CSV table of C-alpha atoms in Angstrom, one decimal:
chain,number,residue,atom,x,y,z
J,1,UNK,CA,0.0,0.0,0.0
J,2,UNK,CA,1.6,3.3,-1.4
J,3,UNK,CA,1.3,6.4,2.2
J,4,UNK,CA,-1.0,8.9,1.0
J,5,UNK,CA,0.3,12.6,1.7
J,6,UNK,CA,-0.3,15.9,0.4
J,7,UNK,CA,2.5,18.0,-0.8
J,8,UNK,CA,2.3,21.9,-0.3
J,9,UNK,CA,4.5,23.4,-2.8
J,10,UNK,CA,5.4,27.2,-2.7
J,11,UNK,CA,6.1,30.0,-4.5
J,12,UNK,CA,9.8,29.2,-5.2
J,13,UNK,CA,8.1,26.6,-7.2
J,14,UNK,CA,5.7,28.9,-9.1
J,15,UNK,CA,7.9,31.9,-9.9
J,16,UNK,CA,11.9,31.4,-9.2
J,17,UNK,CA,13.1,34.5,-6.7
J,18,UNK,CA,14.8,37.1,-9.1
J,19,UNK,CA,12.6,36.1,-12.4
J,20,UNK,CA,10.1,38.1,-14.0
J,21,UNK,CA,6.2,36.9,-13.4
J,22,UNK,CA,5.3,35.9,-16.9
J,23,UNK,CA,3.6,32.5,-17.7
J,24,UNK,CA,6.8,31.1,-20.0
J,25,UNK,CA,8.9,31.4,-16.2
J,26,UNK,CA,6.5,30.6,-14.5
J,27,UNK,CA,5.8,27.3,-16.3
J,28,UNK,CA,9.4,26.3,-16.2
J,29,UNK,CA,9.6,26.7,-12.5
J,30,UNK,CA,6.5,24.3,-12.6
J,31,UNK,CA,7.8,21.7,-14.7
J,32,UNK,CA,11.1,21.6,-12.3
J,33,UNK,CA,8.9,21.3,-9.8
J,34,UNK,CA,6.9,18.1,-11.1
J,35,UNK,CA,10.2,16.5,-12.1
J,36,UNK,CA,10.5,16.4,-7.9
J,37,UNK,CA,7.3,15.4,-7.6
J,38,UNK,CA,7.0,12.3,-10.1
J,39,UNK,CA,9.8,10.9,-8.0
J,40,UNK,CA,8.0,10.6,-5.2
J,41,UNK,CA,5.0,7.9,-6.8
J,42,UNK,CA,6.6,4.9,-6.6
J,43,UNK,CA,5.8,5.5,-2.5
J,44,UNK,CA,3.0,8.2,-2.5
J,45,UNK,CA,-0.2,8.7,-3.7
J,46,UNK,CA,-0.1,12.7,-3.7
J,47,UNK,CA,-2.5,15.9,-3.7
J,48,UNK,CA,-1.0,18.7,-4.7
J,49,UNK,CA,-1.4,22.5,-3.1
J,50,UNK,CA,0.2,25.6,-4.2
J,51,UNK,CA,0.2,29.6,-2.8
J,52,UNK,CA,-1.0,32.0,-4.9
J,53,UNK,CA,-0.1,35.0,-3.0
J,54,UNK,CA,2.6,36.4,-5.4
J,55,UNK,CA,0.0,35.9,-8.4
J,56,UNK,CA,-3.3,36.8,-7.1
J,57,UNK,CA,-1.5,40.2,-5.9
J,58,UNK,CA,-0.1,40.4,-10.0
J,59,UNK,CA,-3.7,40.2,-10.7
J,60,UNK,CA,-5.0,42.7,-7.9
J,61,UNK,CA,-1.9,45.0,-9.5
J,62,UNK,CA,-3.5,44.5,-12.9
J,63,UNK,CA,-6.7,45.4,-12.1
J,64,UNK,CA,-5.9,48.6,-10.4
J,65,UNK,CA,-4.5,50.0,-13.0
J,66,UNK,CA,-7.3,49.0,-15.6
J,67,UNK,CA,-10.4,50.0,-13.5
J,68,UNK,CA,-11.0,52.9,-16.0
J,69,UNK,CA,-11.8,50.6,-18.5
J,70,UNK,CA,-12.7,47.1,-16.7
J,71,UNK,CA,-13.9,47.2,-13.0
J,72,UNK,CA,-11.6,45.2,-11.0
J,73,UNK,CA,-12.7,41.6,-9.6
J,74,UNK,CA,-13.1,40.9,-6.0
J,75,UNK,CA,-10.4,39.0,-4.7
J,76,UNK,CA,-12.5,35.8,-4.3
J,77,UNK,CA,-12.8,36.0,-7.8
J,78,UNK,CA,-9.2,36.2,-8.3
J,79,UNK,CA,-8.2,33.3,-6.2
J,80,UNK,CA,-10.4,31.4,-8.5
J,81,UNK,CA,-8.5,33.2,-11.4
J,82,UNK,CA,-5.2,32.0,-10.1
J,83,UNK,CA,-6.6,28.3,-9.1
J,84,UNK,CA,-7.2,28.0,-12.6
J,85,UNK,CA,-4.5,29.2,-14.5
J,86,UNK,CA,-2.0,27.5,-12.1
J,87,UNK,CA,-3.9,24.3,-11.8
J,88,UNK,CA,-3.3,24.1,-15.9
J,89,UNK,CA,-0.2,24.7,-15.3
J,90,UNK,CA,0.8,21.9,-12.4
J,91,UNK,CA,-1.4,19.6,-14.8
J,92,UNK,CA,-0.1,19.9,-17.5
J,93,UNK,CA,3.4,19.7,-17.1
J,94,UNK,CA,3.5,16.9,-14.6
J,95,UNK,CA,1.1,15.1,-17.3
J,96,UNK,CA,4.7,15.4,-19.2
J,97,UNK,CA,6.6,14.8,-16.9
J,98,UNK,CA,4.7,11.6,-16.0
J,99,UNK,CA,4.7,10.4,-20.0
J,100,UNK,CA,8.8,10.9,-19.8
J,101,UNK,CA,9.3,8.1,-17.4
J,102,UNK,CA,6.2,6.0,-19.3
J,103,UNK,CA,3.8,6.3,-16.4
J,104,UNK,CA,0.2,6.3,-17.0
J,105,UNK,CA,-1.9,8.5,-14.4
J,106,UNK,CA,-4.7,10.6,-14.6
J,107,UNK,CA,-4.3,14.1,-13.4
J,108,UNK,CA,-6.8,16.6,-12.4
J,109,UNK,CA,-7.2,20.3,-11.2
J,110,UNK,CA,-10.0,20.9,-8.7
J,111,UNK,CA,-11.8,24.2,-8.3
J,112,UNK,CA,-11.7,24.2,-4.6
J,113,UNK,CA,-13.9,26.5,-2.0
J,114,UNK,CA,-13.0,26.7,1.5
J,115,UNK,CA,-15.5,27.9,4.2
J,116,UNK,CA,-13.9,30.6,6.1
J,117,UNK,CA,-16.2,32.4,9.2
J,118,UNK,CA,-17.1,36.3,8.0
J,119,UNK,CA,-16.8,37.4,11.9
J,120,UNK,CA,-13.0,36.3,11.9
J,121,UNK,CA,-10.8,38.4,13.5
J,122,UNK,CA,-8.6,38.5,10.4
J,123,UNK,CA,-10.7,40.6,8.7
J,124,UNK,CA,-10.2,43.8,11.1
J,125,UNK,CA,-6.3,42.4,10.8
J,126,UNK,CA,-5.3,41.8,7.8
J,127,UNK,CA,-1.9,39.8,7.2
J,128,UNK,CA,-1.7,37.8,4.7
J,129,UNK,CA,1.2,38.7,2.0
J,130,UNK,CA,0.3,39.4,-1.7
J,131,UNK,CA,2.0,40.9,-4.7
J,132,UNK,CA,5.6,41.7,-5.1
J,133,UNK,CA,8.3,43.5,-2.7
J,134,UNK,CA,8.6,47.2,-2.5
J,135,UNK,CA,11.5,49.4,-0.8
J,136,UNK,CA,10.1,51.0,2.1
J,137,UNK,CA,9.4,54.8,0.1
J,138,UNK,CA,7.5,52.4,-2.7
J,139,UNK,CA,5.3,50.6,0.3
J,140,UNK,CA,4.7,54.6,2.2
J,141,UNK,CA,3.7,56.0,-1.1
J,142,UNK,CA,1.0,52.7,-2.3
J,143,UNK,CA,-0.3,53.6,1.3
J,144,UNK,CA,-0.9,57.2,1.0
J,145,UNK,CA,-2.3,56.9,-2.8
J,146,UNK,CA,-4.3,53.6,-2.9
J,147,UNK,CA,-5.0,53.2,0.3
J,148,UNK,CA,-3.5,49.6,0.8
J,149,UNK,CA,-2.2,48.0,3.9
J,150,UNK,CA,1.7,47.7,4.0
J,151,UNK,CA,4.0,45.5,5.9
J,152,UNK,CA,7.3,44.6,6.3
J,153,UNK,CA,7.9,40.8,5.4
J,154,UNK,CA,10.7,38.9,7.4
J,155,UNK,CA,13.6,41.5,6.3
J,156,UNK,CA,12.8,40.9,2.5
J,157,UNK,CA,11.2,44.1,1.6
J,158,UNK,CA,7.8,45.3,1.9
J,159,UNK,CA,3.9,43.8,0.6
J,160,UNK,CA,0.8,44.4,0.6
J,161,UNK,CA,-1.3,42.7,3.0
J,162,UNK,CA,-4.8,41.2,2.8
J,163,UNK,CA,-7.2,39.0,5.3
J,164,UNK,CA,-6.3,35.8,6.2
J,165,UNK,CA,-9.0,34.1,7.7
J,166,UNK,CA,-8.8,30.3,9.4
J,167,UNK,CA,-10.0,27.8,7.0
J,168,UNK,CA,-12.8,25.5,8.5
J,169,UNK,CA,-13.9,23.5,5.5
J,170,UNK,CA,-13.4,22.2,2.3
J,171,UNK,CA,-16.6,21.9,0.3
J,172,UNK,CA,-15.3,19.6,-2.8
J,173,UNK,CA,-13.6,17.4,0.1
J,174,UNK,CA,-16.0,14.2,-1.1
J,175,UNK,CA,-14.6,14.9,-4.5
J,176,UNK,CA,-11.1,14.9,-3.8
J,177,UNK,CA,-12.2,11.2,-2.1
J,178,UNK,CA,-13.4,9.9,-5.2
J,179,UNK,CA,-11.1,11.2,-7.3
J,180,UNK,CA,-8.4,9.6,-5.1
J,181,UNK,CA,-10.0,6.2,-4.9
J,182,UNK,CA,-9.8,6.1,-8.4
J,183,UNK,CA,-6.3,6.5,-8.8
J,184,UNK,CA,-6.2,10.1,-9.7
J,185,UNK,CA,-3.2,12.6,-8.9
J,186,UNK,CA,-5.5,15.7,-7.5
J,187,UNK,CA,-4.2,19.6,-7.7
J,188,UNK,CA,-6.7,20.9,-5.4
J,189,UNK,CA,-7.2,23.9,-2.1
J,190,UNK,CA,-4.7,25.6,-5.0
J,191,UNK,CA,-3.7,29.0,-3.4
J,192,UNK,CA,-5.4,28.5,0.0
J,193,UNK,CA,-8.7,27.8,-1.7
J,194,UNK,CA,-11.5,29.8,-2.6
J,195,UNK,CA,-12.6,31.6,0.6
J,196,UNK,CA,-16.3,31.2,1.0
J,197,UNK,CA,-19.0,31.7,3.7
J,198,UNK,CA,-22.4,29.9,4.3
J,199,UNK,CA,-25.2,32.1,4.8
J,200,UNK,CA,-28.6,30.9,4.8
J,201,UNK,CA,-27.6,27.9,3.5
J,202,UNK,CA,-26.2,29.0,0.5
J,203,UNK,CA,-22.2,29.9,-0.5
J,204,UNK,CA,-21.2,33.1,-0.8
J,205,UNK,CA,-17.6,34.5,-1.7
J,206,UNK,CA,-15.7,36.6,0.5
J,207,UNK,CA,-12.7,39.0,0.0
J,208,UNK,CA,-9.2,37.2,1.2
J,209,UNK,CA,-6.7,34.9,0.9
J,210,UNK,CA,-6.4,31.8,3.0
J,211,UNK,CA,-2.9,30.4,3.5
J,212,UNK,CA,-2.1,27.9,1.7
J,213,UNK,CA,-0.2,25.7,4.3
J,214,UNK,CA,-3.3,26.1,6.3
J,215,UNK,CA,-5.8,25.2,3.9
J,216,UNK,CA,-3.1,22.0,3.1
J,217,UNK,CA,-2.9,20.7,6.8
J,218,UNK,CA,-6.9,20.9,6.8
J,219,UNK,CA,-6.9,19.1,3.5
J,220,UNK,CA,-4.4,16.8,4.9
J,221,UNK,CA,-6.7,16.0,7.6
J,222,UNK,CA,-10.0,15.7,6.0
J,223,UNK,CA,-8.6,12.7,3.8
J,224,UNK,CA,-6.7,11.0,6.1
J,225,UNK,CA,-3.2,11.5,4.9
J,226,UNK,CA,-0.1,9.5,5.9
J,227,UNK,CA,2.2,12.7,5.9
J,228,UNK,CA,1.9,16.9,5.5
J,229,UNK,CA,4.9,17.5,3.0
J,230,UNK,CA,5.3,21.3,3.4
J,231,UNK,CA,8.1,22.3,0.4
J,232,UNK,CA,9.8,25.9,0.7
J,233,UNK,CA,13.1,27.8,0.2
J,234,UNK,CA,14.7,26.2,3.1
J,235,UNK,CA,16.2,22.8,3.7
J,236,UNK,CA,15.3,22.7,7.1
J,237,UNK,CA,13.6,24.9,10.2
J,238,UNK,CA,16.1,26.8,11.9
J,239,UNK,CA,16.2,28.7,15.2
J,240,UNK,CA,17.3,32.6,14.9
J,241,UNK,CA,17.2,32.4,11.1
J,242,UNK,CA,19.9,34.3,9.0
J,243,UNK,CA,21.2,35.5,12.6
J,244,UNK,CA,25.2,33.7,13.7
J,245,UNK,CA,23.6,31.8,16.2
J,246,UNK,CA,21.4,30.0,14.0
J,247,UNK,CA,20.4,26.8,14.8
J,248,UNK,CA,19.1,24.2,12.1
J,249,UNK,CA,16.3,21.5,13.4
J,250,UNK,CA,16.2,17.8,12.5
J,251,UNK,CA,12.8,17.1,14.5
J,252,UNK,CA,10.1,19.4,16.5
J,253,UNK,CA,7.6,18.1,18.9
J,254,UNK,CA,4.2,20.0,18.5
J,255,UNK,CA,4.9,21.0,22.4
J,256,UNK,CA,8.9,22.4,20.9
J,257,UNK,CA,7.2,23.7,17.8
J,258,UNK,CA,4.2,25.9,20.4
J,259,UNK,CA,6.8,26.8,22.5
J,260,UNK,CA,9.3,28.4,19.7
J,261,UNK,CA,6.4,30.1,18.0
J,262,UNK,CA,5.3,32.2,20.8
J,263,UNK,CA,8.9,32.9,21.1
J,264,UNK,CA,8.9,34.3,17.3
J,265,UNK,CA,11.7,32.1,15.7
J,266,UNK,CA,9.2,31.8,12.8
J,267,UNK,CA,7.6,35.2,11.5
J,268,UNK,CA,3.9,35.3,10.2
J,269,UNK,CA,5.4,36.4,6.4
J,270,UNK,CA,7.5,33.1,6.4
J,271,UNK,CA,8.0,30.0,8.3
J,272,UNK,CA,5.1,30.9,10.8
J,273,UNK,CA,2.3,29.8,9.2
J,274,UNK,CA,4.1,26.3,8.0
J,275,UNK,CA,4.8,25.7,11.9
J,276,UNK,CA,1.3,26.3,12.3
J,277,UNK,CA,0.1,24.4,10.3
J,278,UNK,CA,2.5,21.3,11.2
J,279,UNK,CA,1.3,21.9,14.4
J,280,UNK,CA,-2.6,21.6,13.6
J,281,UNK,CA,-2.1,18.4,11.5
J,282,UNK,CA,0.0,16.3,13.5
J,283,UNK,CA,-2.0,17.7,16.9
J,284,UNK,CA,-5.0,16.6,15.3
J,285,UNK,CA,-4.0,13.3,13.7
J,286,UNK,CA,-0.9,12.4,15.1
J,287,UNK,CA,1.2,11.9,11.9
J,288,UNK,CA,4.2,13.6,10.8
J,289,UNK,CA,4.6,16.9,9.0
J,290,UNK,CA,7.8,17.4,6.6
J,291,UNK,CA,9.1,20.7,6.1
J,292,UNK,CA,11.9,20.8,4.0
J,293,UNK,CA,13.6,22.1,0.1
J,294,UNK,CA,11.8,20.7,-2.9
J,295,UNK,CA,15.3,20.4,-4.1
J,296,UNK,CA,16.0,18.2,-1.2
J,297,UNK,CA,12.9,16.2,-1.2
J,298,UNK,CA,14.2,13.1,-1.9
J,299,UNK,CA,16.8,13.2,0.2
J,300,UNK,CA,14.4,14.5,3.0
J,301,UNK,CA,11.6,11.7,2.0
J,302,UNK,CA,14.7,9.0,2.9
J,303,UNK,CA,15.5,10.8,6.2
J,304,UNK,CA,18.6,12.5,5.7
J,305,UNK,CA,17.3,15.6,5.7
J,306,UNK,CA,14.4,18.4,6.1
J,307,UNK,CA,12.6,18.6,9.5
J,308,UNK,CA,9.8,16.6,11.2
J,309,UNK,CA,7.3,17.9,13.1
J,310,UNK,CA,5.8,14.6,15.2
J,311,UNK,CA,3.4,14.6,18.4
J,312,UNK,CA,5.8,13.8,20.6
């Protein structure tokens, strides 16, 4: 029996740091990405997340400066926007990647929602990251003219910030079963989900972004999965990151993991919500998280490297 897990990649694996956003780089950084990936199916049966936060703020960036001539598109709209486009994109090149090696899966994107409550506290606060970096003078002045909210993120520049609500749950979830039971690799929750409320019975969109390491470690729980596989720029977890007394981490308890969080070893524009979510998923189910490079995952997936987050 092949562990089921599902594998958060982010947005080093959607646009490279340094490289202009357009769809040719952005498609190369997914097809390096799916190269990882196929390696792990031999073992895994995987669903596949993905952030959105750099794209969906592109869009937001887009939008502003056409509103003369196309009203802009709440942001609900533009997750779904960015759910999309990347979802081709993931599908399409790990379909090729899968037909270089001779393996015959099906692949499929899933338009995901995610019910989010309208009275969270997130939405007086927002903090989510979306959009590129600005210099400090470029944040100020986006402040005083559009009105945006600004903040520094984890010594990298400045972004703009939307809500970030708690996801609570995943409406296709019975889909992502099926399609799962039937041998199918699923691309689904892509850039936190779609964040939804339910009034009245019904669904209704709301303006935010949900994080997508969130939304994955709720996935992860929904269907049961072996392992939380959270992929990022970093090889492993470290304690006072980029500082000389850094200290790199092989394995965090959920009680280690609690403690160094209040602490703030892992800021809310970075590692923070990853340790968060590890926390949640392993708390809840008692299985492993894996937080490590998606360079390295191999490596990582054979114990050598990355860091585990376990129960205890």
């Amino acid at each position: 029996m092949k562990k089921l897990a599902v594998v958060a990649i982010g947005g080093n694996a959607v646009n490279r740091p340094g490289e202009k956003p357009t769809a040719e780089n952005m498609l190369s950084a997914i097809e390096e990405a799916m190269g990882y990936l196929v390696d792990m199916l031999d073992e895994y049966d995987i669903v596949i997340t993905h952030g959105n936060g750099p794209q969906v703020g592109n869009i937001l960036i887009q939008q502003e400066m056409a509103k003369e001539v196309i009203p802009p598109f709440p942001i609900d709209v533009n997750d779904a926007q960015t759910q999309g486009s990347l979802g081709y994109m993931i599908v399409q090149a790990l379909r090729n990647r899968l037909a270089e090696r001779g393996l015959n899966r099906e692949v499929a994107a899933l338009i995901t929602q995610i019910v989010v409550d309208k009275n969270d506290e997130a939405f007086k606060k927002p903090s989510k990251p979306v959009g590129p970096f600005y210099t400090e003078e470029e944040a100020r002045k986006l402040m005083m003219e559009k009105g945006w909210i600004m903040k520094e993120d984890a010594g990298r520049g400045w972004r703009r910030v939307v809500p970030s609500p708690k996801p609570l749950d995943i409406v296709e979830k019975e889909v992502i079963q099926m399609l799962l039971k039937n041998d199918v690799i699923v691309v689904a929750a892509g850039g936190g989900g779609i964040p939804v409320v339910r009034e009245n019975g019904k669904l209704k969109g709301i303006e935010a972004v949900i994080d997508k390491d969130r939304a994955s470690a709720l996935l992860a729980r929904e269907i049961n999965a072996d392992e939380l596989i959270i992929l990022t720029g970093v090889e492993k977890v470290a304690l006072n990151y980029g500082k000389p007394n850094q200290t790199l981490l092989d394995k965090l308890t959920v009680e280690e993991a609690t403690k160094y969080l209040k602490e703030g070893h892992f800021p809310a524009g970075s590692m923070g919500p990853k340790i968060e979510a590890a926390i949640d998923f392993v708390s809840a189910i008692g299985r492993t998280c894996l937080i490590t490079d998606m360079k390295k995952l191999k490596e990582a997936l054979s114990g050598k490297t990355g860091t585990r987050v376990v129960r205890e």
